[in-house]
Tab-separated table of C-alpha atoms in Angstrom:
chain	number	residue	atom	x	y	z
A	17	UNK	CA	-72.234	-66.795	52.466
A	18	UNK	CA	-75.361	-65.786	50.572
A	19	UNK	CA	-74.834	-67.116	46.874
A	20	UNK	CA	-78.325	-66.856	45.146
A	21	UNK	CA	-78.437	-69.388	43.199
A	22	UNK	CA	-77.006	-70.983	45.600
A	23	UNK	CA	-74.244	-73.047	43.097
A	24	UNK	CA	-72.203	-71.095	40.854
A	25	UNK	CA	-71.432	-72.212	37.117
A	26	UNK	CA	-67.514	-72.342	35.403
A	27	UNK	CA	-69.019	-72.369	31.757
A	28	UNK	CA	-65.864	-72.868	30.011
A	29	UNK	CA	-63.921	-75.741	30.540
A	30	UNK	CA	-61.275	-76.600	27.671
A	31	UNK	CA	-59.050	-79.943	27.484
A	32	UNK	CA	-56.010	-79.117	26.353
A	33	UNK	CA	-53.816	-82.265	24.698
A	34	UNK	CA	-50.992	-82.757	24.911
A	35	UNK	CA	-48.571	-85.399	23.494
A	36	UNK	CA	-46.972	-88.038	25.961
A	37	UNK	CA	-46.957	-91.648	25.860
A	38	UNK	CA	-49.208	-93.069	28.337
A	39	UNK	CA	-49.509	-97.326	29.633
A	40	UNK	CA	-53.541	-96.942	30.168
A	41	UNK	CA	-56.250	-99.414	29.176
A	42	UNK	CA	-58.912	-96.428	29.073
A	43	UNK	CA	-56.647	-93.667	27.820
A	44	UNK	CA	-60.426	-90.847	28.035
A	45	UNK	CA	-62.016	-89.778	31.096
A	46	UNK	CA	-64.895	-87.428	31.224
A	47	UNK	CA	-65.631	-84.313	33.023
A	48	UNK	CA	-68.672	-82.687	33.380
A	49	UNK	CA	-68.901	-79.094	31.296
A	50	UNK	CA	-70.059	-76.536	33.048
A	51	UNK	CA	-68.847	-77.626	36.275
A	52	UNK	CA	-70.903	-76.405	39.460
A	53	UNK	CA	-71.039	-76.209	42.745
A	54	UNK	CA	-72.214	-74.515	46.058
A	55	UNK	CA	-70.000	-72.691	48.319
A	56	UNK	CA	-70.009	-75.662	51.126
A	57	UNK	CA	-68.374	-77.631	48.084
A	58	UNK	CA	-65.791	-75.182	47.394
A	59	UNK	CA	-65.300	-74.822	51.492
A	60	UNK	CA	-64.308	-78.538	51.568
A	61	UNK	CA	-61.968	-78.242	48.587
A	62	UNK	CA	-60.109	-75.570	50.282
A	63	UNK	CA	-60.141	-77.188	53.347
A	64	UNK	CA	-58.786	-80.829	51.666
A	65	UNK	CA	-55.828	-78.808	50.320
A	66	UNK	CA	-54.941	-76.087	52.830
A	67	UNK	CA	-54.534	-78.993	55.042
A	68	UNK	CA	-52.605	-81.242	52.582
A	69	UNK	CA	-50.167	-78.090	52.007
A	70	UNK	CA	-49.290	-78.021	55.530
A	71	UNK	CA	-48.686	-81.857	55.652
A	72	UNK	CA	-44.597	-81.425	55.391
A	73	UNK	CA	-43.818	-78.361	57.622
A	74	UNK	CA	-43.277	-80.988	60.708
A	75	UNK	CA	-45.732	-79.132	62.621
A	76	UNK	CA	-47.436	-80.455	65.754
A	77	UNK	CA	-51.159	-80.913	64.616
A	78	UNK	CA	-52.107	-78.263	67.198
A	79	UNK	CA	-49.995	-75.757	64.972
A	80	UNK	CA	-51.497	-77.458	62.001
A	81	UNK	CA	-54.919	-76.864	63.228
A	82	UNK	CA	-54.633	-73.391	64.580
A	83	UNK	CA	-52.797	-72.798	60.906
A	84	UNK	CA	-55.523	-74.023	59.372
A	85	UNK	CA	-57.932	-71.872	61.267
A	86	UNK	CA	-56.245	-68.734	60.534
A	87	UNK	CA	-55.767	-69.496	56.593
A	88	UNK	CA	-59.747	-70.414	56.305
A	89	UNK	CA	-61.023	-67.352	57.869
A	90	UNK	CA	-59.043	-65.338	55.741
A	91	UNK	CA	-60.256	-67.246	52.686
A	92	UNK	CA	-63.947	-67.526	53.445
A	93	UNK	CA	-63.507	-63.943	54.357
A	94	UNK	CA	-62.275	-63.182	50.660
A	95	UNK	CA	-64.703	-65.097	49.084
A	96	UNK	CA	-67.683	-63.298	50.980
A	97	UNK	CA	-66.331	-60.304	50.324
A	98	UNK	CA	-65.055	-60.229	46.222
A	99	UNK	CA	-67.558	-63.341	45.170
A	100	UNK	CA	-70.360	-61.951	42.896
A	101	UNK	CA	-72.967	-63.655	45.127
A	102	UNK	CA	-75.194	-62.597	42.118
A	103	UNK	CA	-74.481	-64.250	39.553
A	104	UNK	CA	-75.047	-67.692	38.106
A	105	UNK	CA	-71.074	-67.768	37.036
A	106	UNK	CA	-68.188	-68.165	39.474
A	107	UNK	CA	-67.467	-64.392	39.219
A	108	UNK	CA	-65.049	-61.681	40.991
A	109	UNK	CA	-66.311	-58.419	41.614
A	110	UNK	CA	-64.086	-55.222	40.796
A	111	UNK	CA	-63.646	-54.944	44.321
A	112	UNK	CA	-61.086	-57.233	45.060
A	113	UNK	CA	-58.758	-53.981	43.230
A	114	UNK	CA	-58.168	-53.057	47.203
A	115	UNK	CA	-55.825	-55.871	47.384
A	116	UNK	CA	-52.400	-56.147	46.680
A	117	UNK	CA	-50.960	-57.666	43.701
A	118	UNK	CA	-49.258	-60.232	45.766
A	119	UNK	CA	-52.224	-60.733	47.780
A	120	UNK	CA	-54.610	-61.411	44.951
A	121	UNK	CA	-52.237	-63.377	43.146
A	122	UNK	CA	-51.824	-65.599	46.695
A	123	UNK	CA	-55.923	-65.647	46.564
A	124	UNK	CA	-56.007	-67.079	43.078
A	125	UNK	CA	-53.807	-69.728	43.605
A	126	UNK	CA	-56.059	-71.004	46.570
A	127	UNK	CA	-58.814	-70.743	44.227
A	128	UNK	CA	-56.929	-72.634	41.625
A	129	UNK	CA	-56.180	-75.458	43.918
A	130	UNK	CA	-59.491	-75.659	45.147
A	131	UNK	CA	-61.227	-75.622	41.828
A	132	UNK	CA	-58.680	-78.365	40.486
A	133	UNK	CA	-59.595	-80.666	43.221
A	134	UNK	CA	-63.559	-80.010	42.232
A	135	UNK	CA	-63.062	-81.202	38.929
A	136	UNK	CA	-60.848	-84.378	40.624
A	137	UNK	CA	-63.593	-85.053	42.876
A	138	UNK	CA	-65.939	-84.943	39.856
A	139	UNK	CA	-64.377	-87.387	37.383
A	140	UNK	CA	-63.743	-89.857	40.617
A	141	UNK	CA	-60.277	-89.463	42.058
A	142	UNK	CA	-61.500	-88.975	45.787
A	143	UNK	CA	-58.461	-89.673	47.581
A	144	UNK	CA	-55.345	-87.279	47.540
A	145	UNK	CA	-52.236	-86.387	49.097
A	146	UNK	CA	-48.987	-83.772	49.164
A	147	UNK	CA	-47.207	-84.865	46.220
A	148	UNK	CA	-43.775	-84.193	48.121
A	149	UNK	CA	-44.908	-86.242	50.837
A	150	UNK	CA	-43.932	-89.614	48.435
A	151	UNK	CA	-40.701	-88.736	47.780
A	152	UNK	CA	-41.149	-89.970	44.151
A	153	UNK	CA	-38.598	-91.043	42.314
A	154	UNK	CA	-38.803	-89.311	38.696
A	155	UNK	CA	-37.389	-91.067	35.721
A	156	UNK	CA	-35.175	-90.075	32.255
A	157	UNK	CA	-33.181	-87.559	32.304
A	158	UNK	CA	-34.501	-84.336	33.509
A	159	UNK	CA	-33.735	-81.707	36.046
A	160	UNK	CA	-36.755	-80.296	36.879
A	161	UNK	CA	-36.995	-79.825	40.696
A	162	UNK	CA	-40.276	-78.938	40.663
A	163	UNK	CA	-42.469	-80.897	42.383
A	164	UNK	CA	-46.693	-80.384	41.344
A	165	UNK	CA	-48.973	-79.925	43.830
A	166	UNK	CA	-51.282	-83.489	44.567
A	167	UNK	CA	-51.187	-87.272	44.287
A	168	UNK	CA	-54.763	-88.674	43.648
A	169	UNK	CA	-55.459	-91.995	43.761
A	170	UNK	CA	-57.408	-93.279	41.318
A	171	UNK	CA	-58.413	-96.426	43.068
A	172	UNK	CA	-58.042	-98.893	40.247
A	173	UNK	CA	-61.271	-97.310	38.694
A	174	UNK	CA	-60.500	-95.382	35.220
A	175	UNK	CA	-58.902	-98.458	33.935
A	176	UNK	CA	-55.750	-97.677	35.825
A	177	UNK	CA	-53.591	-100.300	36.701
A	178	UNK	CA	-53.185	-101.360	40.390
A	179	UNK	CA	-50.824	-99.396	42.162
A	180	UNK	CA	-51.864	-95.805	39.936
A	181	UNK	CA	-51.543	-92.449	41.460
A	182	UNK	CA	-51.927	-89.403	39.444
A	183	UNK	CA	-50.095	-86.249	39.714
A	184	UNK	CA	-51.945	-82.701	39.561
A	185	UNK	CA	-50.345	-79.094	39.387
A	186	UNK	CA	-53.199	-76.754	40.172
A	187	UNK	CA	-52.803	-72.912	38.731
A	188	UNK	CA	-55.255	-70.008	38.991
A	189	UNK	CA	-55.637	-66.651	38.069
A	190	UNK	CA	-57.122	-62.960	38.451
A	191	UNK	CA	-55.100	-60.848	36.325
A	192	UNK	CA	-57.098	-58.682	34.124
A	193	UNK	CA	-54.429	-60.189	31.130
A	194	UNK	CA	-53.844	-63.406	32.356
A	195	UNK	CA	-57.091	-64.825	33.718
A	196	UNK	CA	-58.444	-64.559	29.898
A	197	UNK	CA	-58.997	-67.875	28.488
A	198	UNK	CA	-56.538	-68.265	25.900
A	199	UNK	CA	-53.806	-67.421	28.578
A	200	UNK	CA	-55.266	-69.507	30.916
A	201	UNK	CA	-55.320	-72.496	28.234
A	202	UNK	CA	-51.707	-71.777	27.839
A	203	UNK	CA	-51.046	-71.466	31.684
A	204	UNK	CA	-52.132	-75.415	31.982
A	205	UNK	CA	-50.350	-76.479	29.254
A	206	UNK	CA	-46.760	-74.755	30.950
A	207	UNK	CA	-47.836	-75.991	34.075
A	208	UNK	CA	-47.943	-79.578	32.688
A	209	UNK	CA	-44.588	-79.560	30.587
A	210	UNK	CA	-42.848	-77.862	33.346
A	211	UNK	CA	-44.324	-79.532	36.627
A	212	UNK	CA	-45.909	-82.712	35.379
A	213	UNK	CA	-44.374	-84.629	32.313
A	214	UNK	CA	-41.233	-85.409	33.741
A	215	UNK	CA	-43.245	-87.334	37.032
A	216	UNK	CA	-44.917	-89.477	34.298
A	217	UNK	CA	-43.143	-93.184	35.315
A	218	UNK	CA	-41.765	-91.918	38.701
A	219	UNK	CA	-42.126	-94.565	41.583
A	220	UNK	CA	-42.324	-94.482	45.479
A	221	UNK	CA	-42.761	-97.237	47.239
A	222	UNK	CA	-44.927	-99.557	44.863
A	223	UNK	CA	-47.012	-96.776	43.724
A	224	UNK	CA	-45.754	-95.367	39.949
A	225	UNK	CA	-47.336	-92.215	38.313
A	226	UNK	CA	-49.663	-93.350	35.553
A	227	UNK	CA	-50.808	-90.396	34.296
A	228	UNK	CA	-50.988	-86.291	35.225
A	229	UNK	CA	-52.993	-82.853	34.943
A	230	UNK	CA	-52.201	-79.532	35.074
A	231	UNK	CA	-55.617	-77.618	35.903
A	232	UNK	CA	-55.894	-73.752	35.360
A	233	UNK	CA	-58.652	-71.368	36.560
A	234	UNK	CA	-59.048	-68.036	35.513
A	235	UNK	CA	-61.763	-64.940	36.066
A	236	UNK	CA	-60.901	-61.833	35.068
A	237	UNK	CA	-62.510	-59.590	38.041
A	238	UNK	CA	-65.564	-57.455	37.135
A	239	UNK	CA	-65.983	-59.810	34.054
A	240	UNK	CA	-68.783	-61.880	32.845
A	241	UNK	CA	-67.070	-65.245	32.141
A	242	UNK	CA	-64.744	-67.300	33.813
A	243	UNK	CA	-62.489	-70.317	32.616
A	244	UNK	CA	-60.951	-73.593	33.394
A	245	UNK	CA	-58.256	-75.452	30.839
A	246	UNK	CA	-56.993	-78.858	31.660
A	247	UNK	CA	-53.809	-80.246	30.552
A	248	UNK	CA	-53.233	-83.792	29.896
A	249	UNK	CA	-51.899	-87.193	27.522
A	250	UNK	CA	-55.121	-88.138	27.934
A	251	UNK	CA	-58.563	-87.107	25.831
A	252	UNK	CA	-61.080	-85.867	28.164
A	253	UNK	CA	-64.558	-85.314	27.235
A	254	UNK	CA	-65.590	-82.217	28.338
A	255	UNK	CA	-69.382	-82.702	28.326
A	256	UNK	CA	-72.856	-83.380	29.667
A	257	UNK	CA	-75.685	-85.932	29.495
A	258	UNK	CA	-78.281	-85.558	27.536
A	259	UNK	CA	-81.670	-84.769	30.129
A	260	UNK	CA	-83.304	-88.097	31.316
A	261	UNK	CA	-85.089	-89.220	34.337
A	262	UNK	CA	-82.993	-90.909	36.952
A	263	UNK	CA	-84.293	-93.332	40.166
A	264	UNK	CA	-82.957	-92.091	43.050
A	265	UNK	CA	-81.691	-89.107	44.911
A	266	UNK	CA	-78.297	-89.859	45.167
A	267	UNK	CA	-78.119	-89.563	41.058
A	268	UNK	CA	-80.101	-86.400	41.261
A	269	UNK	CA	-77.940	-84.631	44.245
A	270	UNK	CA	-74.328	-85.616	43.296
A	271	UNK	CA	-74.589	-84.344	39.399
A	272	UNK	CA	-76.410	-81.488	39.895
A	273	UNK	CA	-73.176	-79.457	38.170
A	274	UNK	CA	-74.364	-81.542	35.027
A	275	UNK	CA	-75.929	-79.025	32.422
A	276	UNK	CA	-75.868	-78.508	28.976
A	277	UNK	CA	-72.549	-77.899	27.504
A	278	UNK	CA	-73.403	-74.235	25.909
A	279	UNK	CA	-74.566	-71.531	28.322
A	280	UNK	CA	-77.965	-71.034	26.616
A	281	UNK	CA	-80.974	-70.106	28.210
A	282	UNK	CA	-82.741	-73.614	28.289
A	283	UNK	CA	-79.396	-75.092	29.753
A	284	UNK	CA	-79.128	-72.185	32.891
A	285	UNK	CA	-83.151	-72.943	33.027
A	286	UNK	CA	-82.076	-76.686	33.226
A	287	UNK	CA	-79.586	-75.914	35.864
A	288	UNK	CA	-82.004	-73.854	37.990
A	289	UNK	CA	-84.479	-77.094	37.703
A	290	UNK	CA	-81.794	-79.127	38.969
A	291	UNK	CA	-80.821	-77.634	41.742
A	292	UNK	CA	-83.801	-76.470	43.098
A	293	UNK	CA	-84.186	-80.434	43.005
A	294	UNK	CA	-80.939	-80.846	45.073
A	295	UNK	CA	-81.785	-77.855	47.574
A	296	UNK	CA	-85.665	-79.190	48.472
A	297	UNK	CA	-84.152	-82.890	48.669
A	298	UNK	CA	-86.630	-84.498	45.749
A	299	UNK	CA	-85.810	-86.549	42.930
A	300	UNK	CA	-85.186	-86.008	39.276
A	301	UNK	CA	-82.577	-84.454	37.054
A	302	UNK	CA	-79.917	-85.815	34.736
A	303	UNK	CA	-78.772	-89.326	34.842
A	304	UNK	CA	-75.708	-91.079	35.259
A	305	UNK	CA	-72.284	-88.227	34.712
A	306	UNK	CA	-70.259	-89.468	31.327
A	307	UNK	CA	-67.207	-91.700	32.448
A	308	UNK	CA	-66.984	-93.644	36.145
A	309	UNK	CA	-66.376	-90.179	38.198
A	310	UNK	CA	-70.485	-90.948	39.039
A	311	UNK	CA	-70.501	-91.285	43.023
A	312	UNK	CA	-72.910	-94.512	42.878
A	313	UNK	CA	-74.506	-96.164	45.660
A	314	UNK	CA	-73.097	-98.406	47.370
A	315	UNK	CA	-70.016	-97.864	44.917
A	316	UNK	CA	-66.682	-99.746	46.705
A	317	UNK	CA	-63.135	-98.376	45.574
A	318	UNK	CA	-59.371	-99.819	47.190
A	319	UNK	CA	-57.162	-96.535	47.209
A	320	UNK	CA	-53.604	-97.373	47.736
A	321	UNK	CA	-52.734	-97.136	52.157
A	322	UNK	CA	-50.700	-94.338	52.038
A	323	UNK	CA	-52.451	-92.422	50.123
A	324	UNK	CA	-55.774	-93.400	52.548
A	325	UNK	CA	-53.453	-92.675	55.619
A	326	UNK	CA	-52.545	-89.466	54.461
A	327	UNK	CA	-55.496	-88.182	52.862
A	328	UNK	CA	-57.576	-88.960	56.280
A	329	UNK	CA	-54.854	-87.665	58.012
A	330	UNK	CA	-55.896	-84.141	56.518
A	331	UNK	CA	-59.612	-84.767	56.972
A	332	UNK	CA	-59.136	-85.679	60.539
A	333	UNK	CA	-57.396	-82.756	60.911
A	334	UNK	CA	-59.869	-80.783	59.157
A	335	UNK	CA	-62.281	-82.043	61.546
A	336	UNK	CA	-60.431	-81.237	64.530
A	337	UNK	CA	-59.701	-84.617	65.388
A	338	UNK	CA	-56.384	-83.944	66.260
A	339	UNK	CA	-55.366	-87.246	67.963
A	340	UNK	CA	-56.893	-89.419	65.135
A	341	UNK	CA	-54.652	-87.302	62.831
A	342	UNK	CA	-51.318	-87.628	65.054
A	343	UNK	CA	-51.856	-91.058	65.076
A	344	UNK	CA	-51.829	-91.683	61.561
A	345	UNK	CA	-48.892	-89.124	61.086
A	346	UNK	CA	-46.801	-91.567	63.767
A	347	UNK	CA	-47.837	-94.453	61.081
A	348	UNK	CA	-46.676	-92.534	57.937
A	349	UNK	CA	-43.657	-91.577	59.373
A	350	UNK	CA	-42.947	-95.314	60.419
A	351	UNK	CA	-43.213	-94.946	63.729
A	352	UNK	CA	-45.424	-97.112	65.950
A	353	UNK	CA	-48.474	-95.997	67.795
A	354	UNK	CA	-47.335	-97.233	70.316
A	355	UNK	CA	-44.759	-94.878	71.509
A	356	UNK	CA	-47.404	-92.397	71.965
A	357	UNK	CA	-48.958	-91.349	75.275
A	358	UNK	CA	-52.120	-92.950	76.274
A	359	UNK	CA	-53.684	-89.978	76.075
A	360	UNK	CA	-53.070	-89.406	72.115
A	361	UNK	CA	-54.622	-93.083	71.799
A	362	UNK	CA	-58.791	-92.087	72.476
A	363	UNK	CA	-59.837	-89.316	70.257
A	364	UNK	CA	-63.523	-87.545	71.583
A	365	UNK	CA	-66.144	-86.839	68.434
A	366	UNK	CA	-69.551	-85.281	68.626
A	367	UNK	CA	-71.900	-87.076	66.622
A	368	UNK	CA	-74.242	-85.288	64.186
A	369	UNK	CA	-77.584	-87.548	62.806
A	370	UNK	CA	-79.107	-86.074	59.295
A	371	UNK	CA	-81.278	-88.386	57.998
A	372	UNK	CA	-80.225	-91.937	59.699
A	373	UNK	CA	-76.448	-90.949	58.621
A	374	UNK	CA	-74.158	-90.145	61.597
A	375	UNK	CA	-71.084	-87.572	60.981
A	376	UNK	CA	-68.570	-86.940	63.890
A	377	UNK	CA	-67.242	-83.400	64.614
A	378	UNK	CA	-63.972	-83.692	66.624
A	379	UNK	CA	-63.498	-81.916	70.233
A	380	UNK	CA	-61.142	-79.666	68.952
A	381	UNK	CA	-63.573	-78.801	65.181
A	382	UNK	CA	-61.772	-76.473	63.132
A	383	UNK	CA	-65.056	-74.429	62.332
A	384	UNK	CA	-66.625	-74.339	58.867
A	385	UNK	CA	-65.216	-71.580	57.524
A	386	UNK	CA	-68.170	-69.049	58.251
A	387	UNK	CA	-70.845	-71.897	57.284
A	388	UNK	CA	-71.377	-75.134	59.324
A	389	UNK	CA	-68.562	-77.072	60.789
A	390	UNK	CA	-66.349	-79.944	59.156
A	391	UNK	CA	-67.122	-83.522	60.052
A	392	UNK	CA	-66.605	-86.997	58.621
A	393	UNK	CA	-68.802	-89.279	57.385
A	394	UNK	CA	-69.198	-92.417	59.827
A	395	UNK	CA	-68.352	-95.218	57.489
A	396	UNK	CA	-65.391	-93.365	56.199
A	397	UNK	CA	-63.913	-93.036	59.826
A	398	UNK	CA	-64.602	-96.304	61.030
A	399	UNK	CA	-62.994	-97.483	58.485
A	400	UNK	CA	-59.863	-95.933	58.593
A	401	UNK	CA	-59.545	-95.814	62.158
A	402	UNK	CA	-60.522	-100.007	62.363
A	403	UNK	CA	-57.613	-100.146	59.899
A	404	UNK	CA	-55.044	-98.202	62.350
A	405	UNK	CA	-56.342	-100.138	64.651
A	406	UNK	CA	-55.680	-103.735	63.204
A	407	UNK	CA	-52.137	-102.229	61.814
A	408	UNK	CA	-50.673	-100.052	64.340
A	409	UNK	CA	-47.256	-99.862	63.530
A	410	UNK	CA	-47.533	-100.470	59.200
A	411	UNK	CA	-49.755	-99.024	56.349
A	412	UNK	CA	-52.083	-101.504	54.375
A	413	UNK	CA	-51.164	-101.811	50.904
A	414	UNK	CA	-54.696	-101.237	49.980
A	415	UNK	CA	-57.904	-100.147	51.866
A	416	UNK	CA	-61.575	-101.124	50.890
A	417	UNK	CA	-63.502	-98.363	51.085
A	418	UNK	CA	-67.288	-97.644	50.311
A	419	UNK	CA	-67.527	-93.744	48.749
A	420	UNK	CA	-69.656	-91.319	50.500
A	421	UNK	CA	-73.079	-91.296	49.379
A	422	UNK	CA	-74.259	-87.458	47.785
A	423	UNK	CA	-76.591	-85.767	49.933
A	424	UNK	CA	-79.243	-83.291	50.022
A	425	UNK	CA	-80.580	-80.642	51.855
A	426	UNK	CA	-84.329	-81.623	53.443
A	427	UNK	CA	-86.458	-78.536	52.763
A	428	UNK	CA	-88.007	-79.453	56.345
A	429	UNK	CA	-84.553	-79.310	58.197
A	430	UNK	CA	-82.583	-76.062	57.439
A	431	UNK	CA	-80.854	-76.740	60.462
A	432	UNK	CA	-79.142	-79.883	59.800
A	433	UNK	CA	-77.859	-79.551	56.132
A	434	UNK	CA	-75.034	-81.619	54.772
A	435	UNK	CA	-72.507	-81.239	52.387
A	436	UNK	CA	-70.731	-84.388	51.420
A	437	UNK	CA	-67.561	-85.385	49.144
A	438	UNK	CA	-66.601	-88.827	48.347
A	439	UNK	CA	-63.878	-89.208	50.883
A	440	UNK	CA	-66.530	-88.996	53.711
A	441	UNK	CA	-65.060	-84.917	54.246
A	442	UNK	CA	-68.459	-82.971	54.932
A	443	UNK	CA	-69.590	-79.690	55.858
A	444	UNK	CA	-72.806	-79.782	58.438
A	445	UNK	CA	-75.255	-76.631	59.364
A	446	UNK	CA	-76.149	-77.470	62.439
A	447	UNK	CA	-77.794	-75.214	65.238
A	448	UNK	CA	-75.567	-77.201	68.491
A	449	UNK	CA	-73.954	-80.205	68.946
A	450	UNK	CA	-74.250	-82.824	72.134
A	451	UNK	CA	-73.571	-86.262	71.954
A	452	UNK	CA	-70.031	-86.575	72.644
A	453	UNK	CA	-68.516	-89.788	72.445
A	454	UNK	CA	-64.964	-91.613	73.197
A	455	UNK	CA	-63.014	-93.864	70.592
A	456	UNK	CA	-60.653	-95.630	71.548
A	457	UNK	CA	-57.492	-95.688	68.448
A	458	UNK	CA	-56.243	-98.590	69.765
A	459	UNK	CA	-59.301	-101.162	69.857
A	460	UNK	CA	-60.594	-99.523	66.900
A	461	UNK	CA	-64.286	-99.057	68.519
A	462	UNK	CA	-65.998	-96.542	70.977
A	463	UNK	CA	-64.821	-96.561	74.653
């Protein structure tokens, strides 16, 4: 994927409120406006939720995989081919007319999803799951059956109380009628009354849904705009810092969607700054994001267990890493690990090194999609897998976690780029890989 510039803008992101009685401490969040990002970001988006959508078929992981395989190829595919690599907005080209209706309507739901979990990742919910998966209970009196797409856990950050999940129904659109924005806007608001209000309150298993958001994307193809709306009971600040200079690199590289809120020239100027900071790997840019969604360093969040378990489930899974994934499967499904063969109990991982931060790439790597191949950030899977280890048969209520630091590409290593997202789920350009190394699930530590 050639994208030059290499991140692509949404300039139009609208809150939509609407009215729903909420228990919150810190009823606003803040999301950044325009949102950007590069196509490795929007490759580990899809990849998060194409694998969370196949989390209650009751597949073997090796169908899962192989599922997964076929379904990002055929994405990546579409994006390389209808993308307006071009232009500085997240554009369609006319092109994508050769499809069928159903076909493009499949494609912008994909999109959707992916897009909605961008703007999750970027006000600080970094740790999802299938909403069906929970089983949640919903309260009152409705009869909706329908079910929206993602938990996110919130980690008690936000001002959530402990034991907060959010629920998120995701909604896109390339219709050249109903991708404009003031269908769009009223897209996300449907979506929420029909899909989310009634899950406000529901309960599974000591978690309860605190709050919701229906998130709709729309480009109309061959047009110069695109659009995002978000539904929700609470206010969120669509907006952007105002220029200063920040310390480090991790502030520079993680916010580099952060420009001004009106597509003028000085802001796309300001954008182009800021990312040719982020590509070459040197400081400067905008400082800290509005609201907590700011991946800090050394920042330390406690997601709820089963939304861990299943959220690393998919990224193992993404990684190819299939018997780390089965394993924690056998624990959501209450089973212990140890009714499995011994052979599902040591999972083999190549191990990448980018600047004296190790990601492992499992045996079986699901490819990146045309770019790079999926791995997991060190810390992130020791943790987890130290966890399943010390557990075995039951799910932690909570699990410490540190969030991924941001990275950025060195100007002096084009071969070894990372991509990065605050679960630890990265995306790494690398020439080979050798190192391959044993852990053992069991003892929780290499073999």
């Amino acid at each position: 994927m050639n994208w030059n510039p290499a991140a692509k803008l949404i300039t139009d992101l609208t809150p939509v409120f609407v009215r729903q009685s909420l228990k919150l401490a810190e009823p606003e969040l803040a999301c950044p406006n325009p949102i950007s990002f590069t196509f490795e970001d929007l490759c580990l988006s899809l990849a998060r939720t194409t694998s969370h959508q196949s989390a209650i078929q009751h597949w073997s992981v090796e169908k899962r995989l192989e599922w997964l395989r076929v379904k990002g190829f055929h994405l990546a595919a579409h994006l390389n081919l209808f993308v307006n690599a071009a232009d500085e907005e997240f554009l369609f080209t006319n092109e994508i007319d050769i499809e069928a209706d159903e076909q493009r309507t499949s494609l912008a739901a994909q999109v959707g999803t992916a897009v909605a979990d961008l703007i999750m990742q970027r006000m600080g919910f970094y740790w999802s799951a299938n909403a069906r998966e929970l089983k949640l209970r919903r309260t009152g009196k409705q009869k909706s059956r329908k079910i929206p797409d993602f938990v996110y856990d919130p980690a008690e950050g936000h001002g959530f109380p402990p034991g907060s999940i959010v629920v998120v129904e995701a909604k896109g659109s390339l219709s050249k009628q109903r991708a404009k924005r003031g269908p769009i806007r009223r897209l996300a608001r449907d979506a929420y009354n029909e899909q989310v209000r009634h899950m406000i309150g529901a309960r599974s298993k000591g978690l309860v849904v605190a709050s919701g958001y229906a998130i709709a994307f729309g480009t109309v193809p061959g047009a110069s705009s695109s659009t995002l709306a978000l539904a929700s009971p609470q206010r969120i600040r669509a907006d952007a810092p105002s220029p200063v200079p920040v310390r480090s690199l991790s502030a520079a590289a993680s916010y580099q969607q952060q420009v001004a809120p009106q597509v003028t020239e000085q802001a796309r100027q300001m954008h182009k700054e800021l990312m040719h900071q982020e590509l070459s790997g040197r400081e400067g840019g905008f400082g800290k994001p509005p609201g907590d969604g700011g991946r800090r360093e050394g920042e330390r969040r406690s997601p709820r267990g089963r939304i861990a378990y299943a959220n690393y489930e998919s990224v193992f899974l993404v990684c190819g890493a299939m018997n780390a994934a089965h394993v924690l499967r056998t624990i959501l499904l209450g089973q212990s690990m140890e009714t499995l063969d011994a052979e599902r109990l040591v999972q083999d991982f190549w191990i990448v090194e980018h600047n004296g931060m190790r990601f492992w790439v499992g045996e079986g790597e699901s490819g990146g999609w045309r770019r790079g191949l999926f791995a997991i950030y060190e810390p992130s899977g020791k943790t987890i897998l130290r966890s399943v280890s010390e557990h075995r048969d039951t799910i932690p209520e909570t699990l410490p976690l540190t969030v991924a630091p941001i990275t950025a590409r060195a100007e002096s290593d084009e071969d070894s780029d990372i991509t990065i997202q605050g679960d630890g789920l990265a995306m790494c350009n690398v020439s080979s890989l050798y190192n391959l190394m044993r852990w053992d699930l069991r003892a929780g530590d290499w073999s």
